[in-house]
Coordinates of C-alpha atoms in Angstrom, one line a residue:
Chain A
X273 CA 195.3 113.7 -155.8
X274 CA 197.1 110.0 -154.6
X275 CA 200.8 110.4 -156.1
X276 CA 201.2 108.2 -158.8
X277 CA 204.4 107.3 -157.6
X278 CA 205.9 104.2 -156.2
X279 CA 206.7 105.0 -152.7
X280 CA 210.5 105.2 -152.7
X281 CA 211.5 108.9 -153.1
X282 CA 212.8 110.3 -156.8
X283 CA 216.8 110.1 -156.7
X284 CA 217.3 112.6 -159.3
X285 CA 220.5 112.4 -158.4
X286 CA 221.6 108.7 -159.4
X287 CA 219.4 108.6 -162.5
X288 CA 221.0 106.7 -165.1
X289 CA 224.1 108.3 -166.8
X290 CA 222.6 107.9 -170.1
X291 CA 219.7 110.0 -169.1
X292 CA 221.3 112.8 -167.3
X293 CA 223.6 112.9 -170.3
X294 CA 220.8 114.0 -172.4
X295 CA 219.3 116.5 -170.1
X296 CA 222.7 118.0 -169.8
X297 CA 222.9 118.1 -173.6
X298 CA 219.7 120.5 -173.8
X299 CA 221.3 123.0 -171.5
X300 CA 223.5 125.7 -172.7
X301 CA 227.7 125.7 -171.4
X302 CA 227.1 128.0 -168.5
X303 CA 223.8 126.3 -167.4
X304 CA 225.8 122.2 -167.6
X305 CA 228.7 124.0 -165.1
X306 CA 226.0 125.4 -163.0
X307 CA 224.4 121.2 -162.8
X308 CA 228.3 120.3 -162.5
X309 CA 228.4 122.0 -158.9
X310 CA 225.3 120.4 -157.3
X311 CA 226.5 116.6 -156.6
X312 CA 229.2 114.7 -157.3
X313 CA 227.4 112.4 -160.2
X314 CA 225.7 114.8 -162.2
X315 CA 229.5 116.7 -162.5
X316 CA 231.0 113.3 -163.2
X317 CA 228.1 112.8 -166.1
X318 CA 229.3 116.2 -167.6
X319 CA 232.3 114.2 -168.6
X320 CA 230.9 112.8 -171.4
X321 CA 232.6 113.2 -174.4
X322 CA 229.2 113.3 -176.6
X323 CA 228.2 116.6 -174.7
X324 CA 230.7 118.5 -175.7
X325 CA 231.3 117.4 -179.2
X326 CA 229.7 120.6 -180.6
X327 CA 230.5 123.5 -178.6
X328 CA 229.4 127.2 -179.5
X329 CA 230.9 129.8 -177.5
X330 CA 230.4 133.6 -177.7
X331 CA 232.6 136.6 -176.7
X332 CA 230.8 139.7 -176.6
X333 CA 231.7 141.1 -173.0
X334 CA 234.8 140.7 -170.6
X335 CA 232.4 138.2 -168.2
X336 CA 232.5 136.0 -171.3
X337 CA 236.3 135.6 -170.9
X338 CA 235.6 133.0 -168.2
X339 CA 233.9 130.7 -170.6
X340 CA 237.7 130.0 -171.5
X341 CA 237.7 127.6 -168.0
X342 CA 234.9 125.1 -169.9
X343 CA 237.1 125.0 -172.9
X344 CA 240.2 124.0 -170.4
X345 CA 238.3 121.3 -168.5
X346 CA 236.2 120.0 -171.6
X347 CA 238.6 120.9 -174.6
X348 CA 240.1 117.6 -175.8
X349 CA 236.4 116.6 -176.7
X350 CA 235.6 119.2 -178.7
X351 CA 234.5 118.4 -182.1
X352 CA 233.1 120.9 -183.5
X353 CA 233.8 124.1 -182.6
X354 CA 232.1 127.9 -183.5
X355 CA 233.2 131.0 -182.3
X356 CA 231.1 133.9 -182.3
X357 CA 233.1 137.3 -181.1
X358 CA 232.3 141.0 -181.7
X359 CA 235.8 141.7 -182.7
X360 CA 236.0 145.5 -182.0
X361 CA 236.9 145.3 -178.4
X362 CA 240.2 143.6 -177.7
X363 CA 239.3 141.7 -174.8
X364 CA 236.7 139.4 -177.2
X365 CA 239.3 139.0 -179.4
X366 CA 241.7 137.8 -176.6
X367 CA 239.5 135.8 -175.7
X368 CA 238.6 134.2 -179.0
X369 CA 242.5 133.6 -179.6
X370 CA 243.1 132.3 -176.4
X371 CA 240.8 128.9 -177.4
X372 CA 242.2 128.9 -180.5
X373 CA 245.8 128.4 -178.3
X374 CA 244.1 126.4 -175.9
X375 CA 243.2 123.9 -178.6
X376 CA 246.7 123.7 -180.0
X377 CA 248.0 123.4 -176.7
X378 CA 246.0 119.8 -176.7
X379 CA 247.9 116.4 -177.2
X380 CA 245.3 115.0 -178.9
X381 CA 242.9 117.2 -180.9
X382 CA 239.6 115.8 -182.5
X383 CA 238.6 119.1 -184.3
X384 CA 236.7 118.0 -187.0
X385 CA 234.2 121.5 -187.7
X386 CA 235.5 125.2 -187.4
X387 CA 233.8 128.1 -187.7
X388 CA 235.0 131.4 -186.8
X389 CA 232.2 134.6 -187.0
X390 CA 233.1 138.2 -186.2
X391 CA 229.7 139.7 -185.4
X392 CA 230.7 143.8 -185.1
X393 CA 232.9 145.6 -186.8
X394 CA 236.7 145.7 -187.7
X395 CA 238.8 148.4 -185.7
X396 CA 240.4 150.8 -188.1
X397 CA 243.0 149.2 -190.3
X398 CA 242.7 145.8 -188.3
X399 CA 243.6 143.3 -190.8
X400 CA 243.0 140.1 -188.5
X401 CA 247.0 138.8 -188.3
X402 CA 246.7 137.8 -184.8
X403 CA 243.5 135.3 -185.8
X404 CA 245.7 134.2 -189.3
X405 CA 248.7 133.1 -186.9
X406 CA 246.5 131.7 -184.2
X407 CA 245.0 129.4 -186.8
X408 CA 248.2 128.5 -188.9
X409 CA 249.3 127.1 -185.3
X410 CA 246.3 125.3 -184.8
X411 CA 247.0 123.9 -188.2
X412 CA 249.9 123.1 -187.5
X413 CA 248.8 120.7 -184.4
X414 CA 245.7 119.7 -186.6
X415 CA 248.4 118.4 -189.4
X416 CA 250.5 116.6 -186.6
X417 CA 248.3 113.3 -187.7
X418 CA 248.9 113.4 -191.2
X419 CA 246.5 111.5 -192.9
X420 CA 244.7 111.1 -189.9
X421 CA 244.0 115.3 -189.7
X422 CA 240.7 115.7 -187.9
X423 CA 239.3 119.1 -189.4
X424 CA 236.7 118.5 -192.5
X425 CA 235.1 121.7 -192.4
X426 CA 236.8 125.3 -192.2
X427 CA 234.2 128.0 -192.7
X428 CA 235.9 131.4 -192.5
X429 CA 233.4 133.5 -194.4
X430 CA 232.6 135.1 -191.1
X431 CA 236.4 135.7 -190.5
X432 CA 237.4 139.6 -191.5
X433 CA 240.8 139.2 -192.0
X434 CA 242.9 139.1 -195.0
X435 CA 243.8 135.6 -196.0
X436 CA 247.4 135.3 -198.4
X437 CA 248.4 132.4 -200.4
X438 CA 251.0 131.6 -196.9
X439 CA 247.8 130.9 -194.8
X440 CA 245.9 128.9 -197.6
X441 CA 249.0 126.9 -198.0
X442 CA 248.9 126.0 -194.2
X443 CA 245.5 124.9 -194.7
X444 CA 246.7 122.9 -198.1
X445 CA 249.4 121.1 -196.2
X446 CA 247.8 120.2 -193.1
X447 CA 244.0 119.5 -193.8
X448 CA 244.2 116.7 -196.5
X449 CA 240.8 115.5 -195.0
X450 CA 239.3 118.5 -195.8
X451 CA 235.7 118.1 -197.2
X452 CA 234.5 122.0 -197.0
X453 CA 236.0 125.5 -196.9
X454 CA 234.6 128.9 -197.5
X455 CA 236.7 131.4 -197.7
X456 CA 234.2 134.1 -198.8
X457 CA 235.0 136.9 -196.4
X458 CA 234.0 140.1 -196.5
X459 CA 237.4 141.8 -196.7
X460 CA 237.9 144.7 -199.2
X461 CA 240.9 142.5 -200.9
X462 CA 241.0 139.2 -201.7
X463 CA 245.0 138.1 -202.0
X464 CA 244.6 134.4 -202.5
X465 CA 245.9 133.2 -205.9
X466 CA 245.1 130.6 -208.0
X467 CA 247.9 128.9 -208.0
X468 CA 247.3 128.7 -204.0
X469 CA 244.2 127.2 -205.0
X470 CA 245.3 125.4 -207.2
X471 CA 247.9 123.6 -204.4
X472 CA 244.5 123.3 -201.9
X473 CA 242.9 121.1 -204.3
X474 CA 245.7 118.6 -205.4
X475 CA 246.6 118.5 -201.4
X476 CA 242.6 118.4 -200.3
X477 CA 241.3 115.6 -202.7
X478 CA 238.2 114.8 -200.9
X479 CA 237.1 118.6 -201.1
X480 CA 233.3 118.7 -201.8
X481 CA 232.3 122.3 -201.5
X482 CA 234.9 125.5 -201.9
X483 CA 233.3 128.9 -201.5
X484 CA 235.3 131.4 -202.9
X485 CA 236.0 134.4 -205.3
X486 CA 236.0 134.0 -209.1
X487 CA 240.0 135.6 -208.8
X488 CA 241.3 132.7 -207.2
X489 CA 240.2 130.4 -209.9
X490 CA 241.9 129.8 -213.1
X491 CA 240.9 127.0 -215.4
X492 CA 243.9 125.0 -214.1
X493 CA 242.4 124.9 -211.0
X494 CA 239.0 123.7 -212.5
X495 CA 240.9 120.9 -214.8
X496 CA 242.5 120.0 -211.6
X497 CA 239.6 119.9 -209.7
X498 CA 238.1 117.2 -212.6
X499 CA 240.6 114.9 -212.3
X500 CA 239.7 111.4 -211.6
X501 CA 240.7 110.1 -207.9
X502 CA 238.7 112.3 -205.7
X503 CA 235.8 112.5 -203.8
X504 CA 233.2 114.4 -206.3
X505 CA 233.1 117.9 -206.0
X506 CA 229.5 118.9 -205.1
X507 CA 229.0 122.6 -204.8
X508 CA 231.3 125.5 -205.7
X509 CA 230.5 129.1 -204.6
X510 CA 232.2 132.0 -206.8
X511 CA 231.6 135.5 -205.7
X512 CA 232.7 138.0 -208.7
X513 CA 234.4 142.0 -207.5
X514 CA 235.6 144.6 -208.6
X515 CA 239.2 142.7 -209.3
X516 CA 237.1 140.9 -212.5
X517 CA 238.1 144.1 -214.7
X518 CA 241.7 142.8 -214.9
X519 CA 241.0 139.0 -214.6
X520 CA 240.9 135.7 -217.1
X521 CA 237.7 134.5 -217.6
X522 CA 237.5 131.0 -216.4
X523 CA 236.7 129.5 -220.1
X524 CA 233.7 127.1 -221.7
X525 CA 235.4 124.4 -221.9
X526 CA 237.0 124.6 -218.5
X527 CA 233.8 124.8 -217.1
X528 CA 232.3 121.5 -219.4
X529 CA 235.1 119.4 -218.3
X530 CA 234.6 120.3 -214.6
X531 CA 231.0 119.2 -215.1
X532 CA 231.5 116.4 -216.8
X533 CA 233.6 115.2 -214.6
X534 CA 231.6 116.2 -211.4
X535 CA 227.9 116.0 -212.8
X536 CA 226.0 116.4 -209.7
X537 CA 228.1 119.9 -209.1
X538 CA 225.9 122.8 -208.2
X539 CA 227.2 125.8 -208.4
X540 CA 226.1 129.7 -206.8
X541 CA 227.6 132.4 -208.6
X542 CA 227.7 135.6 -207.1
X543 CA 228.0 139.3 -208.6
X544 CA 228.6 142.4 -206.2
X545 CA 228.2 145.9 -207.3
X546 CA 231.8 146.4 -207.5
X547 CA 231.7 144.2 -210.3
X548 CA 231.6 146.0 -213.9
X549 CA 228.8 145.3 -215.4
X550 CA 230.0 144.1 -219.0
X551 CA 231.8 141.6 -217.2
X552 CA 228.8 139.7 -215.8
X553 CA 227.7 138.2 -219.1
X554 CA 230.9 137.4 -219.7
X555 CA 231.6 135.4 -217.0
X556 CA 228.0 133.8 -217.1
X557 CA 229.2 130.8 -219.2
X558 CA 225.6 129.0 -220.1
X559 CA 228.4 125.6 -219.3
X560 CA 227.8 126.2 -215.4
X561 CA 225.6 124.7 -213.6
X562 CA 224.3 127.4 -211.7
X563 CA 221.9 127.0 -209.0
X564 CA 221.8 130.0 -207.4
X565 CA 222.7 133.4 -208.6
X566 CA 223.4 136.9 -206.8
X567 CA 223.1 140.1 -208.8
X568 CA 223.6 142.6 -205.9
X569 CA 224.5 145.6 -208.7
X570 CA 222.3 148.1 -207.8
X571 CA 222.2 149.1 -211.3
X572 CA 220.1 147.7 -214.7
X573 CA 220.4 143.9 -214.8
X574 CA 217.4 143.0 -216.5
X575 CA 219.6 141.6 -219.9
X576 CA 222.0 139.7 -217.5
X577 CA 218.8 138.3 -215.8
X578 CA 217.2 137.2 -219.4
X579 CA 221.1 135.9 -220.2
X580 CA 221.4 133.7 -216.8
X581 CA 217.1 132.7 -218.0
X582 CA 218.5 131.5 -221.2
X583 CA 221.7 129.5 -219.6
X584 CA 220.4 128.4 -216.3
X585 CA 216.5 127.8 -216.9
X586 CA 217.0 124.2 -215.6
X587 CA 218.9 124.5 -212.8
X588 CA 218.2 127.7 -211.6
X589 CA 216.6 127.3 -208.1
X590 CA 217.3 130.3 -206.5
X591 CA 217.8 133.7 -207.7
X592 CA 218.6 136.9 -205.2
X593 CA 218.3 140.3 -207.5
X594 CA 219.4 143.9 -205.8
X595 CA 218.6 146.4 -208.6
X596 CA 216.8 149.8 -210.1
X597 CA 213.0 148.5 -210.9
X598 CA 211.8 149.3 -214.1
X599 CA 209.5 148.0 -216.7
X600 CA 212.1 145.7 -218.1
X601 CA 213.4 144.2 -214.6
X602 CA 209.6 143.0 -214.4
X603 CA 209.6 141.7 -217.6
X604 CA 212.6 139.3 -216.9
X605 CA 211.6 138.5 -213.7
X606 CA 208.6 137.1 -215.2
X607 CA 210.6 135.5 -218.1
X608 CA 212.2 133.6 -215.2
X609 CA 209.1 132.6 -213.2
X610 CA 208.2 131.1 -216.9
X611 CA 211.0 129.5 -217.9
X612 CA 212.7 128.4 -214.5
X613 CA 210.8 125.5 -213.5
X614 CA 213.0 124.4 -210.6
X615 CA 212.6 128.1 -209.4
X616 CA 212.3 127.4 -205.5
X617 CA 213.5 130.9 -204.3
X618 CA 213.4 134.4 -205.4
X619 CA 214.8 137.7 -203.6
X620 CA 214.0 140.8 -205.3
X621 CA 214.9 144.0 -203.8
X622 CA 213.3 147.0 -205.0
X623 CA 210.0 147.6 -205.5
X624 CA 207.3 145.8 -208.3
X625 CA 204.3 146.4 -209.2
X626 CA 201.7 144.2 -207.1
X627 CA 200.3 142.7 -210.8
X628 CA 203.3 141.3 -211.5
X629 CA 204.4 140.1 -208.5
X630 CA 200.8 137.8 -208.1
X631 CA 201.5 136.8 -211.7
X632 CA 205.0 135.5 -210.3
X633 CA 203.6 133.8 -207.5
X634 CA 201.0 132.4 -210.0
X635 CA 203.8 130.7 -212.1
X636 CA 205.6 129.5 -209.3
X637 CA 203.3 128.4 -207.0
X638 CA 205.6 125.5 -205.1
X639 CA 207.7 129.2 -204.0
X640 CA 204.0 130.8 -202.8
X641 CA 203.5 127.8 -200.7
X642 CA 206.9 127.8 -199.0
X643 CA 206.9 131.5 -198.9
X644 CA 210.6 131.5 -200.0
X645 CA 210.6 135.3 -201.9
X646 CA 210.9 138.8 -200.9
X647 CA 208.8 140.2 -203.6
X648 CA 207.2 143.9 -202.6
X649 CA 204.6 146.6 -204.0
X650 CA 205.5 149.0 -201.2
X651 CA 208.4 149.9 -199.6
X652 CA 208.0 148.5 -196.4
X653 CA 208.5 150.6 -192.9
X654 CA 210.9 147.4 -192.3
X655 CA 214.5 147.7 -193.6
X656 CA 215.0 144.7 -196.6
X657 CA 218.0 142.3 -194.9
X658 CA 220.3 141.5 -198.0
X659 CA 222.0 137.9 -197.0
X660 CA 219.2 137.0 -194.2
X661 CA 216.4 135.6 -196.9
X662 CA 216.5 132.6 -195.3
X663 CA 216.0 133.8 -191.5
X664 CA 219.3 133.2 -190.7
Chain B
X129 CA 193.6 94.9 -184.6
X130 CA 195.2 92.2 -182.8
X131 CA 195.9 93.6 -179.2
X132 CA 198.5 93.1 -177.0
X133 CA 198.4 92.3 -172.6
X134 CA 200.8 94.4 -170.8
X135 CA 201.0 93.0 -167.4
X136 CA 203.2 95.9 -164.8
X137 CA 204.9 95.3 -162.0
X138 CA 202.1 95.1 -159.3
X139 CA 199.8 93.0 -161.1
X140 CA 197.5 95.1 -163.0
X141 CA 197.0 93.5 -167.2
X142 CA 196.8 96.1 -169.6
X143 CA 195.1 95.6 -173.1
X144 CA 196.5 97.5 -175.6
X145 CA 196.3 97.5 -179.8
X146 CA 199.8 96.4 -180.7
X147 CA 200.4 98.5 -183.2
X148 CA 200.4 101.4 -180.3
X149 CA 203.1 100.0 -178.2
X150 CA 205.1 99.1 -181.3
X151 CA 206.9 102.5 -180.1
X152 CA 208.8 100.8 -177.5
X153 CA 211.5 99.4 -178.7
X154 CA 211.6 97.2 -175.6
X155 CA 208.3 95.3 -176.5
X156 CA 208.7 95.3 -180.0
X157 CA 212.1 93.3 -179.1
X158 CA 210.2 91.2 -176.4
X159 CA 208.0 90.0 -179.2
X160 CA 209.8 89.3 -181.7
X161 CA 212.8 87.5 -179.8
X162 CA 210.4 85.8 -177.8
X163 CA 208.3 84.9 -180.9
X164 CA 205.1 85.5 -179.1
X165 CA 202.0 85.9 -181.9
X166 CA 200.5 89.1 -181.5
X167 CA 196.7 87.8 -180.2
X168 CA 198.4 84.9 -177.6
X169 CA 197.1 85.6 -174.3
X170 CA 200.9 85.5 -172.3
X171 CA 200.9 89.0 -171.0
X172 CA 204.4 91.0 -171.6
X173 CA 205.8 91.0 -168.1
X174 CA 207.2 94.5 -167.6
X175 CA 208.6 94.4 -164.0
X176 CA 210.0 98.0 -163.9
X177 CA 206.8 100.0 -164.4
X178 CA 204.0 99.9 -162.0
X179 CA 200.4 100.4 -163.2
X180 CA 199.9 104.2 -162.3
X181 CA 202.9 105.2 -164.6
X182 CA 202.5 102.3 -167.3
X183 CA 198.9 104.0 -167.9
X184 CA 200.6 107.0 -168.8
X185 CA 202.4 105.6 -170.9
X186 CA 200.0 103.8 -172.6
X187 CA 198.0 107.1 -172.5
X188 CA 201.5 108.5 -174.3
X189 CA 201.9 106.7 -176.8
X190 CA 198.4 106.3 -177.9
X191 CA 197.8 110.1 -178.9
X192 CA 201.2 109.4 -180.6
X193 CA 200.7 106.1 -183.1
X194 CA 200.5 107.9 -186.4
X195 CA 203.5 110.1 -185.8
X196 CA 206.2 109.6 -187.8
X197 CA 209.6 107.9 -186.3
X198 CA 211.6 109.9 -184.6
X199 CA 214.7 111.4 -186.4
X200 CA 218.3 110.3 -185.5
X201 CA 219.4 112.4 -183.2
X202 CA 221.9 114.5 -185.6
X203 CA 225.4 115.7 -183.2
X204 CA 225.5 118.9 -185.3
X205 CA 222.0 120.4 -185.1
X206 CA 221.5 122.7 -181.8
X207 CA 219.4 121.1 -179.3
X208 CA 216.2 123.0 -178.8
X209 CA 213.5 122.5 -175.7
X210 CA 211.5 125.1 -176.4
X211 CA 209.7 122.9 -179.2
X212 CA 207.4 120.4 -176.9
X213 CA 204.2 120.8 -177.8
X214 CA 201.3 121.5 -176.3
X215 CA 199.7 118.5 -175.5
X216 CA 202.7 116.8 -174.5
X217 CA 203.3 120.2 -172.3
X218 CA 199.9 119.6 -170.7
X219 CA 200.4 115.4 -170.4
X220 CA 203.6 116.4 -168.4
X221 CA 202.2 118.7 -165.9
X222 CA 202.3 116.0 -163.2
X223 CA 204.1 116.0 -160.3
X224 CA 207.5 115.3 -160.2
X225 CA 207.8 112.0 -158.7
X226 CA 205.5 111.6 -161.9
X227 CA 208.0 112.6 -163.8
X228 CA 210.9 111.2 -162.5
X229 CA 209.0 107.8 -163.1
X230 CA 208.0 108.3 -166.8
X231 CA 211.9 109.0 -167.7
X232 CA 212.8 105.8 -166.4
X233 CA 209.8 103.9 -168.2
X234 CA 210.7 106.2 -170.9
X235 CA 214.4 104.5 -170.6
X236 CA 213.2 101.2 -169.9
X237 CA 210.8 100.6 -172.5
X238 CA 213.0 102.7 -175.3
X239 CA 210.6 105.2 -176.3
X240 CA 213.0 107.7 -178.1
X241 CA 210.2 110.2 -178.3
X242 CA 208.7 110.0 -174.8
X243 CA 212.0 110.0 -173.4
X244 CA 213.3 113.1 -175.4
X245 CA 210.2 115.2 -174.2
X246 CA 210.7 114.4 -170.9
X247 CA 214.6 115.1 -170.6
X248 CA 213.5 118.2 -172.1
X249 CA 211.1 119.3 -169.6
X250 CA 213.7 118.6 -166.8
X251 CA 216.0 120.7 -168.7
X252 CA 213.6 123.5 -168.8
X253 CA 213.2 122.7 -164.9
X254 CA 216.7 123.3 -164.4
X255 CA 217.3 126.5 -166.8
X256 CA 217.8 129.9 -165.0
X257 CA 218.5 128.1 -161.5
X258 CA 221.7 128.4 -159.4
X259 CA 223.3 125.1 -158.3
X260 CA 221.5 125.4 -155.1
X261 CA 218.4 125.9 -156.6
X262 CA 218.7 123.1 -158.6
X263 CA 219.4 121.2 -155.4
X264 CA 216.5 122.6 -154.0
X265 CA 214.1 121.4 -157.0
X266 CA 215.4 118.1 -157.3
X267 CA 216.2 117.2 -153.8
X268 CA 219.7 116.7 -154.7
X269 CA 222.0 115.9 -151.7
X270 CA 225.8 118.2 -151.7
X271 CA 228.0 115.6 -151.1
X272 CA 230.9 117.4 -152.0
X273 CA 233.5 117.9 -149.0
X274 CA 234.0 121.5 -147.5
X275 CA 237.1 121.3 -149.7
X276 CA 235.6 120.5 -153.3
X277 CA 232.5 122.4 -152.9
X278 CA 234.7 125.6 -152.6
X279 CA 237.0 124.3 -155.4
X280 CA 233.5 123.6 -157.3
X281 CA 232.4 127.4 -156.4
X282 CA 235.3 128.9 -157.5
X283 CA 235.3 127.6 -161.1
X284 CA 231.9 128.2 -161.8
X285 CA 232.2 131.6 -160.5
X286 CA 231.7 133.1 -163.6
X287 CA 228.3 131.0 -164.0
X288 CA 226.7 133.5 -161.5
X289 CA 227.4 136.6 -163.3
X290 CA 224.7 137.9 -165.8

């Protein structure tokens, strides 16, 4: 076949910045320094600020260490940055801290998005300090500008160490851009007060989404948080623990003013089955716009499921249910599929009986056709993924 | 459907429905600056794209009229290239000179979604390769000195283990 090509020969080599930049932005970090050592221009294209805006970097074995040398040479653009690490070896965890110093070691930082995501599991009695003061430094550098502070995003949910009222108060004082933080880790204690939280939101006024637990909220915080001059708040996540038994519950009209005051807030409330039961209606307030809803008890919830029908049947989009099946856990469920018209999701785990689960699907049939429910008959050969429903 | 003459670098006039090479941004912007009606006969002059490529292209963007406009290219969503599909996989098994030429059409006629598949499929080209296998593939000349190319080796050092 005659080449289709004028006759000059390809210079893949001097193609136009522009495009090498965007072939360079589909290859992974190790695969752009691997381009960066065949010629001169594509290494000098790898300069570009845009490609390494968003960099994801992931410290599983020593080798990985080295991926420190990119975050030397390419740092000061950075972005947004994630961290994956499986923290049980030290080395990863070295490693993981030693970008967090790298970063604070800049002159001018542009952090705008940080995520920080332990992926294995905590060495015995490892309660994370050496990440808490490797962050309240890089808070520090990130506060340096004042009211020009980069970071808008702080997602520590993935983070397994144990945050105090000290380390939110960094964040408080240095982050008064912030727009999102989730501080919904998984650690056995949750110190952070609500006073602390109460300090975050009158420093962070443009805060639009807070994930955290229902103890470090009072309904100070929520007046506060409904006080004209700030960027509407649009989604609050509240996980409720075992700490509820000696808690305040966060009160009606707390909850109508923040509303009122924020009426597009959605809100996901969350139970775990450390939670006493009898506190779960209580803290279900039918004033809270609740979107989503996790009952991970593992014990009978069907009256808690017909309370949240009854306060939440138009809002209610997604509902995640780890329980005991019975005859009256069916029934609710199907009260729900009934009454919850913007029902878009639903996550039951344990089994059903197959008549009522295709009477479900029949009621919500937007949810059949997205495919967006775990809803069994059998127990599957497959373990059931609590937290990955949506493929994540 | 009023049609459009596309007239490429060595000579050859193209008739094409306008609504089809609406996708380039580069014609769209020819026409309406210029303020040429849709059926006048003045061919678009495009000097950068011979006949053999501009055909493809042509070819391109006609299987792709009715999709919908491209999204913005969002900073924070990972960039995939295992999502071509397959008839865009099989319009790009040409050679590479092929290739090479359709990027720069791509570029030159501002056809976000032509271009994207096409970076793409060199970036596939160059996953999994050492440097000098990427040299290799692409014909790429080392002009690093002695000096830097070791400089260059030792830094990326950590690239070659698995």
């Amino acid at each position: 076949m005659a080449s289709l090509t004028q006759s000059f020969y390809e210079d893949w080599a001097n193609l136009p910045d522009p495009i090498l930049t965007q072939i360079f932005s589909y290859l992974s970090v190790v695969e752009r320094c691997r381009v960066g050592a065949t010629c001169k221009h594509w290494q000098q294209c790898l300069e570009t600020p845009q490609l390494w805006r968003s960099f994801n970097c992931g410290f599983y074995l020593p080798a990985h260490g080295k991926l420190f040398r990119c975050v030397e040479q390419y740092g000061h653009f950075i972005s947004r940055l994630t961290i994956f690490l499986n923290q049980k070896e030290a080395e990863n965890r070295k490693n993981a801290i030693a970008v967090l110093e790298h970063l604070s070691s800049l002159e001018n930082i542009h952090l705008s998005y940080l995520s920080i995501v332990f992926k294995g599991e905590n060495p015995l009695f490892y309660g994370g300090h050496e990440f808490i003061l490797a962050l309240q430094n890089l808070l520090i550098k990130i506060g340096e500008k004042k009211e020009k502070s980069t970071l808008k995003h702080l997602n520590l949910s993935g983070l397994l160490a144990n945050f105090n009222d000290d380390f939110i108060d960094r964040i408080s004082a240095n982050c008064p851009n912030l727009e999102y933080l989730n501080i919904l880790n998984k650690i056995l204690v949750c110190s952070v007060s609500p006073y602390c939280i109460m300090n975050l939101v009158l420093k962070c006024k443009k805060l639009q989404v807070l994930h955290l637990y229902h103890t470090s909220l009072s309904d100070d915080v929520l007046k506060a948080l409904a006080e004209p001059g700030r960027k509407p708040l649009q989604r609050l996540g509240v996980v409720c623990r075992r700490h509820e038994k000696y808690g305040d519950d966060l009160t009606s009209e707390a909850w109508s003013g923040l509303l009122h005051a924020n009426p597009g807030l959605k809100v996901e409330l969350g139970f775990d089955h450390t939670c006493p039961l009898h506190r779960i209606s209580e803290i279900m307030k039918p004033e809270i716009p609740v979107q989503e809803l996790h009952l991970a008890t593992f014990t009978r919830i069907y009256p808690e499921i017909n309370t949240a029908v009854a306060y939440y049947e138009h809002t209610l989009e997604k509902l995640v249910v780890q329980t005991r099946p019975s005859r009256e856990l069916q029934e609710s469920l199907l009260n729900v599929a009934q009454r919850c018209k913007k029902l878009k999701a639903l996550y039951v785990y344990c089994v059903l009986e197959k008549e009522v689960i295709d009477r479900i699907l029949e009621l919500c049939p937007l949810m059949r056709e997205t495919r967006n429910y775990i809803l069994k008959w059998t127990m599957d050969p497959e373990p059931w993924t609590v937290g990955k429903e949506e493929g994540d | 459907m009023p049609n459009i003459k596309l007239h490429s670098s060595d000579g050859e006039i193209f008739v094409v429905d306008v609504e089809i090479v609406k996708q380039s941004v580069t014609i769209r912007t020819m026409l309406e600056d210029l303020g040429m009606d849709e059926d006048e006969d003045e061919p678009v002059p495009l000097s950068n794209v011979n006949s053999a490529i501009l055909k493809k292209v042509i070819q391109w963007c006609t299987f792709h009229k009715d999709d919908p406009p491209p999204p913005e290219d969002d900073e924070n969503k990972e960039k995939r290239t295992d999502d071509i599909s397959s008839w865009d996989a099989e319009f790009l098994k040409v050679d590479q000179g092929t290739l090479f030429e359709l990027i720069l059409a791509a570029n030159y006629l501002d056809i976000k979604g032509l271009l994207d598949v096409t970076c793409k499929t060199v970036a596939n080209m160059i996953k999994g390769k050492s440097p000098e296998e990427i040299r290799k593939t692409f014909n790429i000349k080392n002009d690093f000195t002695p000096a830097e190319e070791e400089q260059v080796r030792k830094e990326n050092e950590w690239c070659e283990e698995k």
